[in-house]
Structure formats: structure tokens, C-alpha cells
XYZ file of C-alpha atoms in Angstrom:
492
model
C 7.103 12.326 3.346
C 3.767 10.975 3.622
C 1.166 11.767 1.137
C -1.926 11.332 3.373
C -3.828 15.106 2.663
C -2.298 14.607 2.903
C -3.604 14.325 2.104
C -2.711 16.771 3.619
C -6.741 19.352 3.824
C -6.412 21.271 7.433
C -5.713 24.743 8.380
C -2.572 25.107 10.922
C -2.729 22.692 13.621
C -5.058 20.327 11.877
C -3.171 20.729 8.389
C -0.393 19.109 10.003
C -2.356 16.183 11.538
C -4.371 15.536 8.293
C -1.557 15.133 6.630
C -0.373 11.478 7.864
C -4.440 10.563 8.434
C -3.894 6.802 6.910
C -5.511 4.368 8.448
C -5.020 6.669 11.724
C -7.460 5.989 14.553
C -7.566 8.492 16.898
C -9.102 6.505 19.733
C -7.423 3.848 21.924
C -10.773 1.196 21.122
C -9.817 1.107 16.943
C -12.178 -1.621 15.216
C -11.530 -3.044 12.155
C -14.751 -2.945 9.770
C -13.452 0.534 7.590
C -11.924 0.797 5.115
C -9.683 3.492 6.266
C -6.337 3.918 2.935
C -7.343 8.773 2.891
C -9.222 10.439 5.070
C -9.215 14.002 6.899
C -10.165 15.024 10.108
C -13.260 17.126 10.516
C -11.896 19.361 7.421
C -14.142 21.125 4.452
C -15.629 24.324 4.504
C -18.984 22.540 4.691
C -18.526 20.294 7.554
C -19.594 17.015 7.749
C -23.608 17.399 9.087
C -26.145 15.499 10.572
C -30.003 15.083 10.305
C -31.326 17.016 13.432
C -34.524 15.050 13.387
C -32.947 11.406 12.428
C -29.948 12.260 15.350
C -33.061 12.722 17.526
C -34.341 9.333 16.844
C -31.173 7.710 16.923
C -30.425 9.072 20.635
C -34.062 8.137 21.681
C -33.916 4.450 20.187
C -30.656 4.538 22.479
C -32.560 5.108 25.276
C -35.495 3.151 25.260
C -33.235 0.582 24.677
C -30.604 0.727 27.438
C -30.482 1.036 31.160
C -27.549 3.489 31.865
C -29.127 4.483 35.466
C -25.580 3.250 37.046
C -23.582 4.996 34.219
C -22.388 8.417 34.067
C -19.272 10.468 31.547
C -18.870 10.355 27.877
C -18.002 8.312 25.004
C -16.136 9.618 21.898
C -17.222 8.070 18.722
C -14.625 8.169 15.630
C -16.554 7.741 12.147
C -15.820 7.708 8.884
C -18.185 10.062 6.571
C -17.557 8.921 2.768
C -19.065 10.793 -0.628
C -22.400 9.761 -0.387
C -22.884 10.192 3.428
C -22.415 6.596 4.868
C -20.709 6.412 8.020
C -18.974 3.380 9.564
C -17.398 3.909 13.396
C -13.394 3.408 13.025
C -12.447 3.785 17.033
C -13.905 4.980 20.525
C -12.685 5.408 24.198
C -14.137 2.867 25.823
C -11.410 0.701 26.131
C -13.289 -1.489 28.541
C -16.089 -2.955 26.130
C -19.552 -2.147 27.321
C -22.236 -3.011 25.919
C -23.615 0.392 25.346
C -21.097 1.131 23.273
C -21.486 -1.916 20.887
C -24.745 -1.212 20.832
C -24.007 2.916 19.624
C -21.788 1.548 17.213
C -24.157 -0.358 15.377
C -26.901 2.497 15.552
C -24.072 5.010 14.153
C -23.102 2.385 11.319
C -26.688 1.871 10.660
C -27.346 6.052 10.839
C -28.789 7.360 7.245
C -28.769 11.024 8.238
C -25.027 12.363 7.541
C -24.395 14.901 5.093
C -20.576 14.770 3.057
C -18.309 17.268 3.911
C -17.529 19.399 1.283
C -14.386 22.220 0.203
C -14.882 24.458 -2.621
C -18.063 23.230 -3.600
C -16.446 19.572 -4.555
C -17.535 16.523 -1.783
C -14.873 15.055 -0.111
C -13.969 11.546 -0.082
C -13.997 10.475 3.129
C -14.150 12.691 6.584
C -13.483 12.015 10.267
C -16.084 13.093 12.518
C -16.230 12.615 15.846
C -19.721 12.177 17.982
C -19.601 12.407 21.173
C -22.190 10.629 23.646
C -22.737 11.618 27.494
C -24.445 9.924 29.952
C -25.887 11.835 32.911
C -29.259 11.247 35.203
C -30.207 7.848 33.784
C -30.324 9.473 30.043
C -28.163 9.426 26.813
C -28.045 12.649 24.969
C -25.564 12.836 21.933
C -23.262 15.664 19.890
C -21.200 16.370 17.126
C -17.673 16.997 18.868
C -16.029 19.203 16.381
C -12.220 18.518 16.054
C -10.961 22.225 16.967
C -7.263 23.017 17.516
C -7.514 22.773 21.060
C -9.178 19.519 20.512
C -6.598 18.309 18.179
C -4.032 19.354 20.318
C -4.787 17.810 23.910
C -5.859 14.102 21.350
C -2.564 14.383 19.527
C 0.091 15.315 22.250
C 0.636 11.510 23.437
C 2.719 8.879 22.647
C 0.987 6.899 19.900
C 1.550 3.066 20.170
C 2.471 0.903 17.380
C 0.419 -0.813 14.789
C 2.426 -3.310 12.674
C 0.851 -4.899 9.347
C 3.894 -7.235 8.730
C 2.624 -10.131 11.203
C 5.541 -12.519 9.828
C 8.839 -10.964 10.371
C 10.302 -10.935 14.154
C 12.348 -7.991 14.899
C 15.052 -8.695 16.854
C 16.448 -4.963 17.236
C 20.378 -6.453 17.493
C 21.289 -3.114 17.269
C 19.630 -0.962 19.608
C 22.073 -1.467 21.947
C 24.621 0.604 20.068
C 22.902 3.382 20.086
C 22.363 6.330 22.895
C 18.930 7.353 22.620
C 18.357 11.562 23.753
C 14.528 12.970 23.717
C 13.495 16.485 24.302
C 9.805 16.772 25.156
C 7.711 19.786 27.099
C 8.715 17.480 30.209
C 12.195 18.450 30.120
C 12.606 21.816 27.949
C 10.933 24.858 27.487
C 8.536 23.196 24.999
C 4.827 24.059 24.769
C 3.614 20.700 23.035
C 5.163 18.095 21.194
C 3.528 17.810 17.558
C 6.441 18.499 15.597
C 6.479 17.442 11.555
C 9.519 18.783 10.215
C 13.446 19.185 10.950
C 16.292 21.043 8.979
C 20.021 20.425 10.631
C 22.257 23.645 9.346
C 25.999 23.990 8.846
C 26.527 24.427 12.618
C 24.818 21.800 13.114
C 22.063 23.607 14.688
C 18.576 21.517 14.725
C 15.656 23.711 13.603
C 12.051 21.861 14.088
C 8.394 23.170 14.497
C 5.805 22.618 16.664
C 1.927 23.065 15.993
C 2.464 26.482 17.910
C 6.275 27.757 17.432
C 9.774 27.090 15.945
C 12.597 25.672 18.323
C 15.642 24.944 17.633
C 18.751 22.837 19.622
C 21.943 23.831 19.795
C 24.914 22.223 22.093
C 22.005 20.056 23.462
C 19.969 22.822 24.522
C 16.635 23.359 23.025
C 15.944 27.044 22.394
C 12.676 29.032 20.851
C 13.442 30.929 17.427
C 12.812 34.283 16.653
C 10.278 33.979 13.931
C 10.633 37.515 13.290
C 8.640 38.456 10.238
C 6.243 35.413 10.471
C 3.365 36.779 11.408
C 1.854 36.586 15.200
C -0.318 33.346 15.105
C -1.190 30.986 17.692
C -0.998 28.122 15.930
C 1.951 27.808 13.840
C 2.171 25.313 10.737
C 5.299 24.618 8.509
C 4.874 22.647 5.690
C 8.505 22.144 5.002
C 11.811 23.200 5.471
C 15.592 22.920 4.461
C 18.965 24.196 4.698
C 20.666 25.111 1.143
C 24.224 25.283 0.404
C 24.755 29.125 1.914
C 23.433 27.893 5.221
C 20.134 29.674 4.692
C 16.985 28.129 6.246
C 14.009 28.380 3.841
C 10.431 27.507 5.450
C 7.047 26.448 3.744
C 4.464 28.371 6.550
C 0.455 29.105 6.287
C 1.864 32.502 5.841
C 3.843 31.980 2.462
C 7.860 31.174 1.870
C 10.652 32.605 4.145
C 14.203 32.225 4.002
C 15.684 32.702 7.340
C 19.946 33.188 7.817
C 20.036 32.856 11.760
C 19.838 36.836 11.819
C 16.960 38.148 9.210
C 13.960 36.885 7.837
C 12.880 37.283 4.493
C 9.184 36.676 3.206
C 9.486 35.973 -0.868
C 6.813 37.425 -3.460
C 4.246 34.207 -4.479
C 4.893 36.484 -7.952
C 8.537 36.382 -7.503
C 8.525 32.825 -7.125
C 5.663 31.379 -8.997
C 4.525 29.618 -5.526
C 0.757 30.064 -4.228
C 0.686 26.586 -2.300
C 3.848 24.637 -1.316
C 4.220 21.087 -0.430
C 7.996 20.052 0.661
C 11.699 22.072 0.093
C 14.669 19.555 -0.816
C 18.154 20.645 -1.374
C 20.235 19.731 -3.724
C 23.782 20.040 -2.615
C 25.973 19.011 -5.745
C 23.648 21.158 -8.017
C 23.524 23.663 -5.683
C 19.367 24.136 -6.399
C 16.912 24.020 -3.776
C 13.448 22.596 -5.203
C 9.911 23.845 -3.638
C 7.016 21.435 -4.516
C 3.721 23.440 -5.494
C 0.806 22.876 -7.223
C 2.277 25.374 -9.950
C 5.192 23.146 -10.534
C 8.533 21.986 -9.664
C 9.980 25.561 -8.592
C 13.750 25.689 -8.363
C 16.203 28.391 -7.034
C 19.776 28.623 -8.248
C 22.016 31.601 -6.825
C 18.360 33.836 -6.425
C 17.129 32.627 -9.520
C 13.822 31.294 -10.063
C 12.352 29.047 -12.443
C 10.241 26.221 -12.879
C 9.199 22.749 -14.634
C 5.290 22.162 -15.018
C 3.610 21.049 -18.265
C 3.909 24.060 -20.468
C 7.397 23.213 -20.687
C 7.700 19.151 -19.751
C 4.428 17.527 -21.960
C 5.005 14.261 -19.449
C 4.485 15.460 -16.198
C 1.022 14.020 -15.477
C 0.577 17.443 -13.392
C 1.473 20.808 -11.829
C 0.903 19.415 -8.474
C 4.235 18.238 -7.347
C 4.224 16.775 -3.773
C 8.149 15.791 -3.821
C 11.235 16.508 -5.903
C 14.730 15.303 -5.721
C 18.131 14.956 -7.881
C 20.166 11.958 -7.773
C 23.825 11.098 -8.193
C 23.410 10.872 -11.968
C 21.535 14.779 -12.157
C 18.392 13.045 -13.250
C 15.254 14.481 -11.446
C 12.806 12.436 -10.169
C 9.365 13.912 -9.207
C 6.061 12.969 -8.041
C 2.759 14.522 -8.732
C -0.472 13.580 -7.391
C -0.973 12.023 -10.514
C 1.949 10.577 -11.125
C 5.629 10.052 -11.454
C 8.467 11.182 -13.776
C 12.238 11.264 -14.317
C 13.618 13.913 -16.340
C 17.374 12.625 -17.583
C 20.122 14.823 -18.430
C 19.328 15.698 -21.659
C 15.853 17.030 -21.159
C 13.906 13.867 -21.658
C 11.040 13.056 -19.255
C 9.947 9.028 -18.925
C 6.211 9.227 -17.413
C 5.717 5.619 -15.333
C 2.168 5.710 -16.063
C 3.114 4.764 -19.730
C 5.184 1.902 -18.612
C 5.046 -0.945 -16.628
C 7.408 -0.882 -13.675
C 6.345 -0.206 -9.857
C 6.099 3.438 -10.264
C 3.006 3.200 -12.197
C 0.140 4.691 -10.264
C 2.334 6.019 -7.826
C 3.437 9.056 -6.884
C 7.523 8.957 -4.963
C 7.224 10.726 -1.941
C 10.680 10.553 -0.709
C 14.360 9.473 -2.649
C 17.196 8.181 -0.960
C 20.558 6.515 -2.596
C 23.091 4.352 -1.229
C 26.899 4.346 -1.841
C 26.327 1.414 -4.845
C 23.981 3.730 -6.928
C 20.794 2.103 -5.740
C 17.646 4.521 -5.262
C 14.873 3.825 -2.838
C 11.741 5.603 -3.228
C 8.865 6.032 -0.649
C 5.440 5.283 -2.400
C 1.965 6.977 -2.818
C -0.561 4.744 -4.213
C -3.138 8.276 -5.224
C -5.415 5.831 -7.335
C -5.872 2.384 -6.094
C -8.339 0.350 -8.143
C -9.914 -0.901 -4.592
C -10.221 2.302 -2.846
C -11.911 0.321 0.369
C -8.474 -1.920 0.846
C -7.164 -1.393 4.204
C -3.284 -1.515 3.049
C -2.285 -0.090 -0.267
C 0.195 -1.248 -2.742
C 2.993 1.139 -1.359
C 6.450 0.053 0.417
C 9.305 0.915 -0.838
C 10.551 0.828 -4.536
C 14.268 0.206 -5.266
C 16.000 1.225 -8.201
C 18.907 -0.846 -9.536
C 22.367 0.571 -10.965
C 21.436 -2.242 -13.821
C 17.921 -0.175 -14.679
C 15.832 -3.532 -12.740
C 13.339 -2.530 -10.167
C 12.370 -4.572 -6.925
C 9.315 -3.284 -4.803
C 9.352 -3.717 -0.501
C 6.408 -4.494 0.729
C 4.863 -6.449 4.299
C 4.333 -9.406 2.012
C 8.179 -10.142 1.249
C 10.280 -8.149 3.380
C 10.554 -6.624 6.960
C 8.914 -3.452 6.735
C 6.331 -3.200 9.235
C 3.939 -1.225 7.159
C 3.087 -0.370 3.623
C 2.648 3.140 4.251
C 6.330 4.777 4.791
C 7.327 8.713 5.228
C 10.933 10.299 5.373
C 13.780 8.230 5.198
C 17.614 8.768 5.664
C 20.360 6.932 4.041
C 23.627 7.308 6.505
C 26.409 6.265 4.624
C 28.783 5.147 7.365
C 26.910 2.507 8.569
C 25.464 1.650 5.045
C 21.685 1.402 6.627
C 18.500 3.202 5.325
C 16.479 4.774 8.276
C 12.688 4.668 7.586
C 10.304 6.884 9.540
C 6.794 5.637 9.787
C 3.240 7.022 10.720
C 1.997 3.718 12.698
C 5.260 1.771 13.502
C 7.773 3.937 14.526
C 11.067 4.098 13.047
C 12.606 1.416 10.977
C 16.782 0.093 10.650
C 17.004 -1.228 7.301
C 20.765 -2.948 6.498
C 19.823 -2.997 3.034
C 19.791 -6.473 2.555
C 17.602 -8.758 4.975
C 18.075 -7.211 8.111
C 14.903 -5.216 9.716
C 14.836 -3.469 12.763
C 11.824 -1.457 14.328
C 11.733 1.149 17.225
C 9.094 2.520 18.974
C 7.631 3.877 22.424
C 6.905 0.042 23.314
C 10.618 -1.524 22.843
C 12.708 1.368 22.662
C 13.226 5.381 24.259
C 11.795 6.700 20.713
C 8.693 8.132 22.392
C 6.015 7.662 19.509
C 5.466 5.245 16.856
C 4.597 8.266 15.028
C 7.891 9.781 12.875
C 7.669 12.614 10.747
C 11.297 13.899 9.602
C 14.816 12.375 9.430
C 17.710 14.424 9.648
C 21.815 14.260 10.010
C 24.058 16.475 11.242
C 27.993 16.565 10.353
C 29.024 14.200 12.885
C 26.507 11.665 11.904
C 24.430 11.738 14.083
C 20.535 10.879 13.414
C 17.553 13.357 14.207
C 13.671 12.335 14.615
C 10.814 14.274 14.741
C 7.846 12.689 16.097
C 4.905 13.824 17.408
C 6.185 13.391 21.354
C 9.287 15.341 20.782
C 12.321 15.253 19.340
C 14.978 12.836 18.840
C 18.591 12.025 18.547
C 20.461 8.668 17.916
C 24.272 8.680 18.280
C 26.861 5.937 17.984
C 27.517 4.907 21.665
């Protein structure tokens, strides 16, 4: 899971693309001069604003100072808002390099009239705003284009293209071959758009995934729409998370609250029933039989319909209530991360906080927990504090933990992981690989000892470099979400 809110900060459609906003530019001409590790897209209940009268100036400086007579359309401007309103322009849509817009990027970076965006009354960090500037009759007039769900929607519904930070390791993708590659997509199934974030595989082997607008599931290779019935009408529709637990029921994280769903009824739980007022992921734990719901009340568990949960009026070392991701190993230790940190809670009740100590977890928070069949544990890493907050690439990667207690941390600097910045991942047993999903790469093969393999729209049939789940059903085979449809990798 990727912590990007996520970082994760919208509301429905844009919730779900705020969530993976790192170092995300949202227009094909990306430039390199922001620092770019958390930001959100157009979000706050104050919006990002501009000064009326210096936005005036700005557009007429523009036009006393170029000759557009034989130009005419629009240019979309990407910037970056920070805390104290200075804005620096992270992409555009001129791909083909005109002067004019060189010259509106340097007036934007150069602007002094932005006001923060703000939610709750507290100033966000950094905000996404896009400006758009048309052209028509000789004359430059300018806008705030404000990123709506519609908006979103027709930006987002591509195939996004990679971008690798590892510029030393050569993937050589031996094992592509091997596998049959399927895709559904609105092009070939009954599919309104493709922004999907989440996938739960049942007993059946039924694959349930969302889209920004409905829930679809495949069955026997068929994609077919789900009958949300109690989930209210909506026409966007967000999940935060879902999972299948050991009776085959399907519990969902929605705008709308928790539901449990068991292919025939739907049931909406109590937020006072369950503790829960804002949810994060759902992970279940098969050989404990407990399904864990990340909140920012806690670590909530169920157990045979019984609730209960771990915060800090009952574990002193969790650094906080707000647990992003939650997972058992082999060993019945539970390993969780907070936006403020990480802990491991052993079998006898006793929590180790990493912020005390000195290993990679420090200053992290694990966003996703995978083991292999020798006892190792890989964890996907949030870096929530970074003492340079303007570096590009974050201390992240991947963080293995050794059977003999020694920890080893992956990173673009001395392995073959494309990027720092990794989401779900999937360890399948019988081929003794760890499948990585990624936000700007695509997906990764990992052998687990040297060998790296990456697929993406550019090399491959996966049709974004943008994955957002991992999933397996009982034959083995491998599930993608991404956000231009849904995948399957078999065994040819």
C-alpha cells in the first residue's frame, strides 16, 4: 500500500488518486526543479487561491511580452503550492517546447500571489493546482482549472508510462515469456472507466475490484458489475480497502462506512459497534482467523463477530492511533505502522517501538508485509518524516527481516528496484518470487536474491506503470489492479 495521502486527502474519486500523489506529474511535459516526496491534488476545504489583482498582472506581463497572433488552444500548467504559498511548475502539455510556455513557467515560478490550501483550519503542506492558459484572438487570458471528478477522471483514465529512478540496473525480463498476460479494460467489458485501487480474490476464486464509479467483479473470465446493494446510490464510488476473511465474507472500507458483503446480503456495521470513524486498509489473517481494519482509532480486529482493538490506552509504544497497515506473521507477532511510526507486538504482549532503536524501521512507517517460505519478512516503507523534506526520492525501498533478527534495506542505490517508493506486494510461494506493485514503474519480479524484473505498458501487455493491488487466487494465479484495468498473470 502506498502511503502518499496518502497521503491519501480527497473525497471519492480524488481520494483515490491523492492517495499514490508521490512525485506524480500529471502532465506528459514533467520538469524536474520540485521537490515533489507528498502532495495532494487540488484538496482542502480552502482551496489553494490566487491574487486576483497580481494574476492580472501576471497574464498582462504575458502579453506585452509575447506574440501569440499565430497561436490558438490551451496550456495546462501543473504547480506545486507549499505552506507558505510558493509555487514551482512540476509538468504541462506542451509536449512540443514553445517558447511561450518556458516563458509562463518562469512567470508562475516567479508568481508571489498564491494563497495555501488549507483543511480544518490547519495549512497544508504542499497542493497541486492546476492553471490553465488559453490563447485565442492574438491574446493570453489565464484560469485556475479546478481538478473536479470529471476532470480527474478523463486525466487519470490512460495508460501512465514509466518513470524509473534506478538508472544502473538493466532489466532483462527473462521471464516474461512464461507468462500469459489477460487485461480487462472498458475496451473489452462492460467497464465504465478503468481507475481501479483495490482487489479481494474469494474462496471461489471470484475477483472483486472497484472502480472510481462501481464494484465489478470476474468470474470464469467474465467481468460482471456487483450489486452494491445497501451502499448507498453515489456516482462516484471510493473503496478504501477490502478483503476476504476466512468465512468467505467480503468486508469493504467505502466513503459510506464498513460493509461486509457474503455474495447475497450486505451488511453496513455501527462506527459504535466497531470503534471505526475513518479506515485505512483490511488485512486478513488466515491462521489467526482475525481480520484487522486500520483506523485512526487504532488497530481494530474482528474474531468470530468480536470486536476489539489496540491503540495507546492499552499498548504505551504505539507512537499513534493512526494505523495505516497491520499484519501477523508466521511467528503471531503483529507488526503495525502508524503515521508516526512502527511497532511489533510479540507474543507475549510486548511492543518494540523502532523509533527507540536503530534499525531501518526508524522513521518509517511499514506499509505492506510479506514472508517467504525461509521466515524472511519484507516490508514496504513510508518515510512520514524525512529530515530533507525537498529530496526528490526518499529513504524508502524495501526492508527485509532476517530469521537471524539482522535487517538489510532495498533501495535504487544497491539493488534492482526501480523506485524507492513501493505499494502492494505478493509473495507466491511456488515460484519463490516477491511481486512488487509500483506507482511510477509498473510491476516488479523479484527472485529474492539478485534477479529484478520490471513490467510495464512500454515492454510488456501490463497496461499502466501504475499498480495498485496484488492478489492470488487458489490456482496461483496473479491479479493486478492498475489504473487501466485489470490484470491477470498465469503460468503459460
Amino acid at each position: 500500500m502506498f502511503i502518499k495521502t496518502q497521503k491519501f486527502l480527497f473525497t471519492l474519486l480524488l481520494l483515490s488518486i491523492v492517495h499514490y500523489a508521490n512525485a506524480q506529474n500529471i502532465f506528459p511535459k514533467k520538469l524536474n526543479n520540485c521537490p515533489t516526496s507528498k502532495f495532494c491534488l487540488d484538496c482542502g476545504d480552502v482551496k489553494v487561491g490566487a491574487d486576483s489583482l497580481k494574476f492580472s498582472k501576471m497574464i498582462q506581463y504575458l502579453n506585452s511580452h509575447n506574440n501569440v497572433n499565430n497561436l490558438r488552444g490551451s496550456i495546462l500548467f501543473q504547480v506545486l503550492v507549499d505552506s507558505t504559498g510558493k509555487g514551482c511548475v512540476l509538468s504541462h502539455t506542451d509536449v512540443n517546447g514553445r517558447m511561450l510556455s518556458e516563458k509562463v513557467v518562469m512567470a508562475l515560478n516567479d508568481f508571489t500571489g498564491w494563497s495555501p490550501a488549507s483543511t480544518n483550519g490547519k495549512i497544508e503542506g504542499r497542493v497541486s493546482v492546476n492553471v490553465a492558459i488559453d490563447v485565442l484572438n492574438g491574446k493570453l487570458s489565464g484560469r485556475i482549472q479546478r481538478v473536479t471528478e470529471e476532470f480527474a477522471t478523463a486525466l487519470f483514465d490512460r495508460p501512465v508510462d514509466p518513470d524509473i529512478q534506478n538508472k544502473h540496473y538493466k532489466y532483462d525480463n527473462a521471464h516474461l515469456a512464461s507468462y500469459k498476460l489477460t487485461v480487462w479494460n472498458s475496451k473489452n467489458s462492460i467497464m465504465k472507466n478503468n481507475l481501479s485501487d483495490h482487489l479481494t480474490i474469494d474462496h471461489e476464486d471470484i475477483v472483486f475490484y472497484d472502480t472510481t464509479n462501481d464494484l465489478y467483479c470476474v468470474q470464469n473470465g467474465k467481468v460482471q458489475k456487483v450489486d452494491r446493494g445497501v451502499l448507498p446510490p453515489a456516482k462516484y464510488y471510493y473503496v478504501k480497502g477490502m478483503a476476504t476473511d476466512n468465512s468467505n465474507v467480503k468486508w469493504f472500507y467505502t466513503e459510506s462506512g464498513l460493509y461486509s458483503y457474503n455474495n447475497k446480503d450486505w451488511v453496513l456495521y455501527d462506527s459504535l459497534k466497531t470503534g471505526i470513524k475513518r479506515g485505512y486498509s483490511i488485512v486478513n489473517n488466515a491462521a489467526s482467523g482475525e481480520v484487522y481494519f486500520t483506523s485512526d482509532q487504532g488497530l481494530v480486529i474482528n474474531k468470530n463477530g468480536v470486536w476489539s482493538v489496540i491503540n495507546k490506552a492499552n499498548i504505551k509504544a504505539l507512537p499513534s492511533d493512526r494505523v495505516n497497515y497491520a499484519k501477523k506473521d508466521k511467528k503471531g507477532r503483529i507488526w503495525i505502522g502508524t503515521f508516526s511510526g512502527s511497532v511489533m507486538i510479540d507474543l507475549d504482549g510486548t511492543a518494540t517501538d523502532f523509533n527507540a532503536g536503530s534499525t531501518v524501521l526508524k522513521g518509517k512507517c511499514i506499509t505492506a508485509l510479506e514472508e517467504d517460505s525461509q521466515g524472511n519478512l519484507y516490508f514496504g516503507l513510508y518515510e512520514y518524516a524525512p529530515a530533507d523534506r525537498k529530496r526528490l526520492i526518499r529513504n524508502e525501498g524495501i526492508a527485509v527481516f532476517k530469521p537471524d533478527g539482522s535487517w538489510k534495506q532495498l533501495t535504487i542505490e544497491n539493488s534492482g528496484i526501480p523506485v524507492n517508493d513501493v505499494g502492494p506486494m505478493l509473495y507466491d510461494e511456488k515460484e519463490n518470487v516477491l511481486w512488487i506493485g509500483t506507482a511510477l514503474a509498473g510491476l516488479v519480479r523479484f527472485d529474492l536474491k539478485d534477479g529484478w524484473e520490471l513490467y510495464n505498458n512500454k515492454n510488456s501487455q501490463v497496461p499502466s506503470s501504475f499498480v495498485t493491488d496484488i492478489g492470488k487466487d487458489t490456482k496461483g494465479n496473479i491479479y493486478l489492479t492498475t489504473r487501466y484495468g485489470l490484470v491477470k498473470i498465469e503460468k503459460k
